[in-house]
Amino acid sequence: MTPTLHLYNTLTRRKEAFAPIDPANVRMYVCGPTVYDRPHLGNARSVVVYDVLYRLLMRLYGKEHVTYVRNITDVDDKINAAAKANNEPISALTTRIEGWFHDDMAALNCELPNKEPHATAHIKQMIRIIEQLIDKKYAYVADGHVLFAVASYKDYGALSGRKLDELIAGARVEVESYKKHPGDFVLWKPAEPDDDPSSVFDSPWGKGRPGWHIECSAMSTTYLGEDFDIHGGGADLMFPHHENEIAQSRCALPGSHFARYWVHNGFLTVNGEKMSKSLGNFITVRDLLDKGVKGEVIRLALLTAKYNEPLDWNEKLVHDAKTTLDKFYRYLDTWDVEDEISPHVIKALMDDLNMPRALSIVLSIENASVVVSTLKFLGFLKSTPEEWFKGDGVDNEVENLINQRIAAKKAKNWAEADRIRKTLADQGIILEDRPDGTTDWRRA
Ligand code: AMP
Ligand code: ZN
C-alpha cells in the first residue's frame, strides 16, 4: 500500500495527512525572492526544500496535475533603496537580480515553478483586493496609506499563535501614529517625491506602491484560486507576512479558506545565527560556485537536515556532501539503466519530507540502477562523471596530454600517440577518439 503524504501544518501545529482539494490540480504557492541582491544559502535552502516537495507532488499526482507558483517580488522598499545606492534604474536592478536568481537556482538543479508572477504585473489585482477590504471595513485610509485593521479579523494571530496585544513584542512592525492599532499593516503606501517612476503606480488612493503582504495574496489567488493546498516559505515569514496574507485574503474573499497547509522551512544558520543580509553573515550561492563548489554539493548539503529544523552551515557539511557525491559519480559508469525509484525513499519523504532518512536509505541500496534513478528523482546526477571530475585539478594535465597526443597523431607519430594513451591508462584515464578528430576522456 502506498503511504499517504504527511506534512507538518503550522496552522494546526501537527503533522497531517495531505488531502488535496482537487487531486487533478494540486496547488502550491511559495514566497519567492525579493530581487534586490544575489541569493544567499539561506534563500537557497528554501528553494531547494520546496523543489523536493514539488518533485514529490509530481511523482504522487502526475506532472500535469501539480501547479507550483513562486512569485518574484520586484517592488519593495529594499529594492528602491538598493537601486538608489547603486545609482541605477529599478528595472535594471530587478532584471539583473532575477537573472542571477535563476542562474543560481538552476545550478542547484531546482526545477522552475509552473508560474513565476511578478508583483509589478499584478497591481490591478492587489488594488481590487484592497478595495474589497475597504468596502467590508477591514481596511481604512489614513495619512495617504491604506491599512488593514487587525482588530477587525477575529482569527488574527492563529497561524503564528500570537495574541493581538502581544503582537508587537519582538516583531518588526512599524508603529506610526496614524495606525488605529499598532499591529495594523500597510496595504498601500504613498510614493515619495524622489521615487523612481517605475516603482510608482496609480491607485484610487493616489500614486504609490503596494505593501509586501498584499502582493502574495493577489498573486497566489490569481493563479491558484481562493482556496488552494500548500503555502510555503521560510520560518521568518510566519509572522507577520503569512499571518497578514491569511487575514487580508480571508476577509476580502468571504467563505474562502485561502491556503490549507502551511509549510515553513527552518533557518540556515551560521554559528547558530540565522544567515541573513542584515547580519552580514551570509554566503551567496555564487560565492561558492565561483570557488569551485559544485551546485549538487550545495544542494546535498542543504538537504542534510530535516527541512523544518535549523541547519548550521560549515565547511564540513560541504566536504561530506562532496565525498558522498564523488562516491556516487565514481560508480556511475556502470549504471546506465534507469530503474524504479526506491519505494523506501518515497516512504521517508511521505513522512513530512524526511530527507535525512531518505539519504541514508539511498546509501544502503544495493541495486546501482535503483540508486541512480532515485538520486535523479531527488535532483542529483545531472552531470556525467567526466563533467563531474573535470575541474578537480588533474584535468588540466589530462587535457595537455590529450592535446599532445592529437598533435602526435597529426604528425603520424603513432608510437608517441600510443605512449601517451598508455601513460593516461596507467592513471585510470580512458580515451575515446571521436570521428570529428577530438578525443573524450573518462575515468576507468
Ligand atoms: P527574502 O528574499 O529575504 O524575502 O527571502 C526569500 C526566502 O528565503 C523566504 O522564504 C525566506 O524565508 C527564506 N530565507 C531567508 N533567509 C533564510 C535562512 N537563513 N534560512 C532559511 N530560509 C531563509
Ligand atoms: Zn509571500
mmCIF file of C-alpha atoms in Angstrom, residues 99-394:
data_model
loop_
_atom_site.group_PDB
_atom_site.id
_atom_site.type_symbol
_atom_site.label_atom_id
_atom_site.label_comp_id
_atom_site.label_asym_id
_atom_site.label_seq_id
_atom_site.Cartn_x
_atom_site.Cartn_y
_atom_site.Cartn_z
ATOM 1 C CA GLY A 99 18.531 36.506 -13.836
ATOM 2 C CA TRP A 100 21.107 35.713 -11.155
ATOM 3 C CA PHE A 101 18.468 34.073 -9.015
ATOM 4 C CA HIS A 102 17.509 31.823 -11.929
ATOM 5 C CA ASP A 103 21.128 31.011 -12.776
ATOM 6 C CA ASP A 104 21.992 30.137 -9.184
ATOM 7 C CA MET A 105 18.888 28.028 -8.556
ATOM 8 C CA ALA A 106 19.424 26.215 -11.860
ATOM 9 C CA ALA A 107 22.965 25.414 -10.677
ATOM 10 C CA LEU A 108 21.328 23.722 -7.682
ATOM 11 C CA ASN A 109 19.165 21.656 -10.080
ATOM 12 C CA CYS A 110 15.952 23.309 -8.931
ATOM 13 C CA GLU A 111 13.034 22.943 -11.317
ATOM 14 C CA LEU A 112 11.336 26.123 -12.453
ATOM 15 C CA PRO A 113 7.857 26.580 -10.985
ATOM 16 C CA ASN A 114 4.919 26.421 -13.403
ATOM 17 C CA LYS A 115 4.353 30.124 -12.944
ATOM 18 C CA GLU A 116 6.571 32.934 -11.659
ATOM 19 C CA PRO A 117 4.362 36.007 -11.417
ATOM 20 C CA HIS A 118 5.915 39.442 -10.958
ATOM 21 C CA ALA A 119 4.364 41.711 -8.360
ATOM 22 C CA THR A 120 4.559 44.732 -10.698
ATOM 23 C CA ALA A 121 2.357 42.908 -13.227
ATOM 24 C CA HIS A 122 -0.417 42.320 -10.676
ATOM 25 C CA ILE A 123 -1.048 45.770 -9.227
ATOM 26 C CA LYS A 124 -4.629 45.718 -10.567
ATOM 27 C CA GLN A 125 -5.400 42.513 -8.683
ATOM 28 C CA MET A 126 -3.883 43.976 -5.498
ATOM 29 C CA ILE A 127 -5.964 47.145 -5.817
ATOM 30 C CA ARG A 128 -9.078 45.010 -6.296
ATOM 31 C CA ILE A 129 -8.445 43.131 -3.024
ATOM 32 C CA ILE A 130 -7.725 46.375 -1.165
ATOM 33 C CA GLU A 131 -10.994 47.859 -2.467
ATOM 34 C CA GLN A 132 -12.909 44.836 -1.218
ATOM 35 C CA LEU A 133 -11.236 45.175 2.190
ATOM 36 C CA ILE A 134 -12.145 48.860 2.440
ATOM 37 C CA ASP A 135 -15.736 48.129 1.329
ATOM 38 C CA LYS A 136 -16.081 45.497 4.024
ATOM 39 C CA LYS A 137 -14.487 47.786 6.660
ATOM 40 C CA TYR A 138 -11.455 45.587 7.220
ATOM 41 C CA ALA A 139 -9.211 48.355 5.930
ATOM 42 C CA TYR A 140 -9.061 52.128 6.264
ATOM 43 C CA VAL A 141 -7.279 55.057 4.669
ATOM 44 C CA ALA A 142 -5.036 57.148 6.914
ATOM 45 C CA ASP A 143 -2.390 59.696 6.029
ATOM 46 C CA GLY A 144 -2.207 58.575 2.394
ATOM 47 C CA HIS A 145 -1.828 54.928 3.412
ATOM 48 C CA VAL A 146 -4.331 52.116 3.289
ATOM 49 C CA LEU A 147 -4.063 49.940 6.367
ATOM 50 C CA PHE A 148 -5.529 46.608 7.348
ATOM 51 C CA ALA A 149 -7.248 46.799 10.745
ATOM 52 C CA VAL A 150 -6.026 43.702 12.559
ATOM 53 C CA ALA A 151 -8.659 44.070 15.293
ATOM 54 C CA SER A 152 -11.386 43.596 12.655
ATOM 55 C CA TYR A 153 -10.360 39.989 11.963
ATOM 56 C CA LYS A 154 -11.140 37.716 14.874
ATOM 57 C CA ASP A 155 -8.711 34.956 13.914
ATOM 58 C CA TYR A 156 -5.741 37.275 13.536
ATOM 59 C CA GLY A 157 -2.716 35.575 15.070
ATOM 60 C CA ALA A 158 -3.942 31.994 14.527
ATOM 61 C CA LEU A 159 -1.013 30.953 12.349
ATOM 62 C CA SER A 160 1.786 32.322 14.490
ATOM 63 C CA GLY A 161 -0.033 31.755 17.778
ATOM 64 C CA ARG A 162 0.236 35.390 18.809
ATOM 65 C CA LYS A 163 -2.424 37.312 20.649
ATOM 66 C CA LEU A 164 -3.275 40.759 19.380
ATOM 67 C CA ASP A 165 -1.903 42.591 22.421
ATOM 68 C CA GLU A 166 1.330 40.597 22.328
ATOM 69 C CA LEU A 167 1.770 41.191 18.650
ATOM 70 C CA ILE A 168 4.190 43.989 18.808
ATOM 71 C CA ALA A 169 6.616 42.447 21.255
ATOM 72 C CA GLY A 170 9.619 41.130 19.421
ATOM 73 C CA ALA A 171 8.238 41.663 15.936
ATOM 74 C CA ARG A 172 9.380 44.181 13.423
ATOM 75 C CA VAL A 173 6.200 46.169 12.929
ATOM 76 C CA GLU A 174 6.300 49.888 12.426
ATOM 77 C CA VAL A 175 4.212 51.801 14.935
ATOM 78 C CA GLU A 176 3.019 55.017 13.335
ATOM 79 C CA SER A 177 0.610 57.473 14.887
ATOM 80 C CA TYR A 178 -1.938 57.132 12.065
ATOM 81 C CA LYS A 179 -2.491 53.462 12.845
ATOM 82 C CA LYS A 180 -5.621 52.555 14.789
ATOM 83 C CA HIS A 181 -3.841 49.540 16.246
ATOM 84 C CA PRO A 182 -0.052 49.264 16.335
ATOM 85 C CA GLY A 183 -0.314 45.898 14.534
ATOM 86 C CA ASP A 184 -2.197 47.362 11.562
ATOM 87 C CA PHE A 185 -0.224 46.806 8.408
ATOM 88 C CA VAL A 186 0.156 48.608 5.124
ATOM 89 C CA LEU A 187 -1.809 47.540 2.068
ATOM 90 C CA TRP A 188 -0.867 50.612 0.040
ATOM 91 C CA LYS A 189 1.679 53.313 0.742
ATOM 92 C CA PRO A 190 2.097 56.712 -0.889
ATOM 93 C CA ALA A 191 5.007 57.444 -3.209
ATOM 94 C CA GLU A 192 7.856 59.668 -2.062
ATOM 95 C CA PRO A 193 8.631 62.664 -4.266
ATOM 96 C CA ASP A 194 12.015 61.284 -5.387
ATOM 97 C CA ASP A 195 10.838 57.709 -6.050
ATOM 98 C CA ASP A 196 11.891 56.109 -9.313
ATOM 99 C CA PRO A 197 8.746 56.401 -11.520
ATOM 100 C CA SER A 198 8.892 52.666 -12.292
ATOM 101 C CA SER A 199 8.056 51.943 -8.641
ATOM 102 C CA VAL A 200 5.096 54.324 -8.616
ATOM 103 C CA PHE A 201 1.614 53.130 -9.558
ATOM 104 C CA ASP A 202 -1.771 54.843 -9.832
ATOM 105 C CA SER A 203 -4.441 53.824 -7.376
ATOM 106 C CA PRO A 204 -7.758 55.123 -6.031
ATOM 107 C CA TRP A 205 -5.702 56.373 -3.032
ATOM 108 C CA GLY A 206 -3.139 58.274 -5.052
ATOM 109 C CA LYS A 207 0.204 57.346 -6.520
ATOM 110 C CA GLY A 208 2.134 54.796 -4.518
ATOM 111 C CA ARG A 209 3.004 51.157 -4.221
ATOM 112 C CA PRO A 210 1.549 48.059 -2.597
ATOM 113 C CA GLY A 211 2.633 46.578 0.705
ATOM 114 C CA TRP A 212 4.562 43.333 0.514
ATOM 115 C CA HIS A 213 1.881 41.102 2.044
ATOM 116 C CA ILE A 214 -0.874 42.037 -0.413
ATOM 117 C CA GLU A 215 1.415 41.066 -3.297
ATOM 118 C CA CYS A 216 1.369 37.412 -2.285
ATOM 119 C CA SER A 217 -2.393 37.358 -1.626
ATOM 120 C CA ALA A 218 -3.023 38.752 -5.097
ATOM 121 C CA MET A 219 -0.579 36.513 -6.957
ATOM 122 C CA SER A 220 -1.498 33.280 -5.167
ATOM 123 C CA THR A 221 -5.262 33.663 -5.602
ATOM 124 C CA THR A 222 -4.908 34.864 -9.215
ATOM 125 C CA TYR A 223 -3.187 31.639 -10.251
ATOM 126 C CA LEU A 224 -4.403 29.117 -7.706
ATOM 127 C CA GLY A 225 -7.883 30.329 -6.803
ATOM 128 C CA GLU A 226 -9.290 31.491 -3.468
ATOM 129 C CA ASP A 227 -8.656 28.081 -1.913
ATOM 130 C CA PHE A 228 -5.511 26.136 -2.582
ATOM 131 C CA ASP A 229 -3.469 23.397 -0.976
ATOM 132 C CA ILE A 230 0.009 24.371 0.174
ATOM 133 C CA HIS A 231 1.601 27.674 1.053
ATOM 134 C CA GLY A 232 5.316 27.609 1.801
ATOM 135 C CA GLY A 233 8.127 29.904 2.838
ATOM 136 C CA GLY A 234 10.844 30.313 5.436
ATOM 137 C CA ALA A 235 10.004 30.293 9.154
ATOM 138 C CA ASP A 236 10.751 34.025 9.271
ATOM 139 C CA LEU A 237 7.718 34.645 7.082
ATOM 140 C CA MET A 238 5.214 33.078 9.500
ATOM 141 C CA PHE A 239 4.785 36.423 11.193
ATOM 142 C CA PRO A 240 3.873 38.981 10.068
ATOM 143 C CA HIS A 241 3.940 38.077 6.349
ATOM 144 C CA HIS A 242 1.854 34.903 6.271
ATOM 145 C CA GLU A 243 -0.392 35.975 9.129
ATOM 146 C CA ASN A 244 -1.217 39.079 7.134
ATOM 147 C CA GLU A 245 -1.731 37.172 3.902
ATOM 148 C CA ILE A 246 -4.311 34.981 5.640
ATOM 149 C CA ALA A 247 -6.115 37.909 7.253
ATOM 150 C CA GLN A 248 -6.450 40.020 4.134
ATOM 151 C CA SER A 249 -7.284 37.095 1.824
ATOM 152 C CA ARG A 250 -9.967 35.594 4.016
ATOM 153 C CA CYS A 251 -11.531 38.961 4.759
ATOM 154 C CA ALA A 252 -11.572 40.072 1.119
ATOM 155 C CA LEU A 253 -12.867 36.716 -0.124
ATOM 156 C CA PRO A 254 -15.515 35.667 2.400
ATOM 157 C CA GLY A 255 -16.089 31.942 2.599
ATOM 158 C CA SER A 256 -12.610 31.196 1.327
ATOM 159 C CA HIS A 257 -10.108 29.339 3.412
ATOM 160 C CA PHE A 258 -7.044 30.544 1.491
ATOM 161 C CA ALA A 259 -4.197 28.005 1.877
ATOM 162 C CA ARG A 260 -4.868 24.718 3.734
ATOM 163 C CA TYR A 261 -1.387 23.514 4.622
ATOM 164 C CA TRP A 262 1.210 25.999 5.792
ATOM 165 C CA VAL A 263 4.714 24.665 5.441
ATOM 166 C CA HIS A 264 7.744 26.515 6.816
ATOM 167 C CA ASN A 265 11.384 25.677 6.254
ATOM 168 C CA GLY A 266 13.833 26.129 9.115
ATOM 169 C CA PHE A 267 16.678 28.588 9.078
ATOM 170 C CA LEU A 268 20.067 28.051 7.646
ATOM 171 C CA THR A 269 22.340 29.338 10.386
ATOM 172 C CA VAL A 270 25.988 30.285 10.829
ATOM 173 C CA ASN A 271 27.306 29.569 14.313
ATOM 174 C CA GLY A 272 23.688 29.257 15.401
ATOM 175 C CA GLU A 273 22.583 32.615 13.996
ATOM 176 C CA LYS A 274 20.188 32.943 11.062
ATOM 177 C CA MET A 275 22.050 33.611 7.842
ATOM 178 C CA SER A 276 20.795 36.964 6.648
ATOM 179 C CA LYS A 277 21.658 40.064 4.713
ATOM 180 C CA SER A 278 21.155 42.264 7.721
ATOM 181 C CA LEU A 279 23.540 40.325 9.986
ATOM 182 C CA GLY A 280 26.135 40.270 7.225
ATOM 183 C CA ASN A 281 26.909 36.587 7.915
ATOM 184 C CA PHE A 282 25.772 35.411 4.503
ATOM 185 C CA ILE A 283 27.477 33.444 1.768
ATOM 186 C CA THR A 284 25.935 33.669 -1.671
ATOM 187 C CA VAL A 285 25.429 30.617 -3.841
ATOM 188 C CA ARG A 286 27.591 32.336 -6.438
ATOM 189 C CA ASP A 287 30.463 32.775 -3.916
ATOM 190 C CA LEU A 288 30.607 29.011 -3.512
ATOM 191 C CA LEU A 289 30.134 28.143 -7.190
ATOM 192 C CA ASP A 290 32.978 30.524 -8.034
ATOM 193 C CA LYS A 291 35.164 28.752 -5.520
ATOM 194 C CA GLY A 292 34.562 25.530 -7.433
ATOM 195 C CA VAL A 293 31.969 24.032 -5.086
ATOM 196 C CA LYS A 294 29.549 22.230 -7.368
ATOM 197 C CA GLY A 295 25.833 23.042 -7.350
ATOM 198 C CA GLU A 296 24.895 19.481 -6.475
ATOM 199 C CA VAL A 297 27.239 19.562 -3.497
ATOM 200 C CA ILE A 298 25.482 22.687 -2.220
ATOM 201 C CA ARG A 299 22.092 21.070 -2.886
ATOM 202 C CA LEU A 300 23.013 17.936 -0.963
ATOM 203 C CA ALA A 301 24.484 19.946 1.925
ATOM 204 C CA LEU A 302 21.256 21.967 2.163
ATOM 205 C CA LEU A 303 19.190 18.794 2.331
ATOM 206 C CA THR A 304 21.105 17.013 5.075
ATOM 207 C CA ALA A 305 18.882 18.285 7.910
ATOM 208 C CA LYS A 306 15.141 17.867 8.306
ATOM 209 C CA TYR A 307 13.640 20.753 6.302
ATOM 210 C CA ASN A 308 11.878 22.340 9.263
ATOM 211 C CA GLU A 309 14.819 22.156 11.636
ATOM 212 C CA PRO A 310 17.740 24.556 11.702
ATOM 213 C CA LEU A 311 20.823 23.654 9.703
ATOM 214 C CA ASP A 312 24.178 25.139 10.603
ATOM 215 C CA TRP A 313 26.399 25.860 7.616
ATOM 216 C CA ASN A 314 30.075 24.909 7.856
ATOM 217 C CA GLU A 315 32.967 23.547 5.814
ATOM 218 C CA LYS A 316 32.415 20.003 6.979
ATOM 219 C CA LEU A 317 28.897 19.989 5.566
ATOM 220 C CA VAL A 318 30.330 20.843 2.139
ATOM 221 C CA HIS A 319 33.176 18.364 2.460
ATOM 222 C CA ASP A 320 30.874 15.488 3.439
ATOM 223 C CA ALA A 321 28.400 16.263 0.661
ATOM 224 C CA LYS A 322 31.239 16.277 -1.881
ATOM 225 C CA THR A 323 32.631 12.972 -0.613
ATOM 226 C CA THR A 324 29.202 11.351 -0.910
ATOM 227 C CA LEU A 325 28.568 12.639 -4.425
ATOM 228 C CA ASP A 326 32.118 11.780 -5.600
ATOM 229 C CA LYS A 327 31.444 8.258 -4.489
ATOM 230 C CA PHE A 328 28.214 8.048 -6.479
ATOM 231 C CA TYR A 329 29.786 9.566 -9.587
ATOM 232 C CA ARG A 330 32.764 7.229 -9.432
ATOM 233 C CA TYR A 331 30.471 4.259 -9.905
ATOM 234 C CA LEU A 332 28.122 5.961 -12.323
ATOM 235 C CA ASP A 333 29.658 4.407 -15.427
ATOM 236 C CA THR A 334 28.326 1.004 -14.589
ATOM 237 C CA TRP A 335 24.839 2.356 -14.087
ATOM 238 C CA ASP A 336 23.394 3.143 -17.414
ATOM 239 C CA VAL A 337 19.965 1.617 -16.993
ATOM 240 C CA GLU A 338 17.247 3.626 -15.350
ATOM 241 C CA ASP A 339 15.195 1.749 -12.834
ATOM 242 C CA GLU A 340 12.377 2.359 -10.393
ATOM 243 C CA ILE A 341 12.728 4.918 -7.638
ATOM 244 C CA SER A 342 13.263 3.289 -4.273
ATOM 245 C CA PRO A 343 9.855 2.919 -2.543
ATOM 246 C CA HIS A 344 11.631 3.213 0.812
ATOM 247 C CA VAL A 345 12.939 6.619 -0.149
ATOM 248 C CA ILE A 346 9.463 7.715 -1.248
ATOM 249 C CA LYS A 347 8.136 6.426 2.057
ATOM 250 C CA ALA A 348 10.653 8.514 4.006
ATOM 251 C CA LEU A 349 9.660 11.607 2.021
ATOM 252 C CA MET A 350 5.973 10.909 2.619
ATOM 253 C CA ASP A 351 6.732 11.279 6.318
ATOM 254 C CA ASP A 352 6.943 15.078 6.331
ATOM 255 C CA LEU A 353 9.779 15.133 3.777
ATOM 256 C CA ASN A 354 12.275 13.219 5.848
ATOM 257 C CA MET A 355 15.301 13.837 3.625
ATOM 258 C CA PRO A 356 17.936 12.745 6.161
ATOM 259 C CA ARG A 357 16.237 9.350 6.354
ATOM 260 C CA ALA A 358 15.795 9.243 2.566
ATOM 261 C CA LEU A 359 19.510 9.917 2.044
ATOM 262 C CA SER A 360 20.626 7.278 4.489
ATOM 263 C CA ILE A 361 18.384 4.787 2.676
ATOM 264 C CA VAL A 362 19.949 5.704 -0.684
ATOM 265 C CA LEU A 363 23.370 4.946 0.765
ATOM 266 C CA SER A 364 22.267 1.457 1.713
ATOM 267 C CA ILE A 365 20.595 0.448 -1.565
ATOM 268 C CA GLU A 366 22.480 -2.336 -3.309
ATOM 269 C CA ASN A 367 20.958 -2.160 -6.763
ATOM 270 C CA ALA A 368 23.028 0.519 -8.505
ATOM 271 C CA SER A 369 20.420 1.384 -11.122
ATOM 272 C CA VAL A 370 17.817 1.999 -8.394
ATOM 273 C CA VAL A 371 20.330 4.316 -6.707
ATOM 274 C CA VAL A 372 20.765 6.276 -9.935
ATOM 275 C CA SER A 373 17.033 6.609 -10.585
ATOM 276 C CA THR A 374 16.366 7.641 -7.007
ATOM 277 C CA LEU A 375 19.157 10.220 -6.950
ATOM 278 C CA LYS A 376 17.971 11.676 -10.267
ATOM 279 C CA PHE A 377 14.475 11.975 -8.860
ATOM 280 C CA LEU A 378 15.933 13.862 -5.884
ATOM 281 C CA GLY A 379 17.690 16.294 -8.219
ATOM 282 C CA PHE A 380 21.192 14.826 -8.391
ATOM 283 C CA LEU A 381 23.444 13.205 -11.007
ATOM 284 C CA LYS A 382 22.788 15.782 -13.700
ATOM 285 C CA SER A 383 26.409 15.675 -14.823
ATOM 286 C CA THR A 384 28.290 12.891 -16.497
ATOM 287 C CA PRO A 385 31.206 11.523 -14.440
ATOM 288 C CA GLU A 386 33.585 13.243 -16.899
ATOM 289 C CA GLU A 387 31.991 16.611 -16.283
ATOM 290 C CA TRP A 388 31.829 15.929 -12.576
ATOM 291 C CA PHE A 389 35.509 15.140 -12.135
ATOM 292 C CA LYS A 390 36.771 17.761 -14.566
ATOM 293 C CA GLY A 391 37.981 20.816 -12.724
ATOM 294 C CA ASP A 392 39.225 18.693 -9.862
ATOM 295 C CA GLY A 393 42.845 19.549 -10.501
ATOM 296 C CA VAL A 394 44.145 16.676 -12.611
#
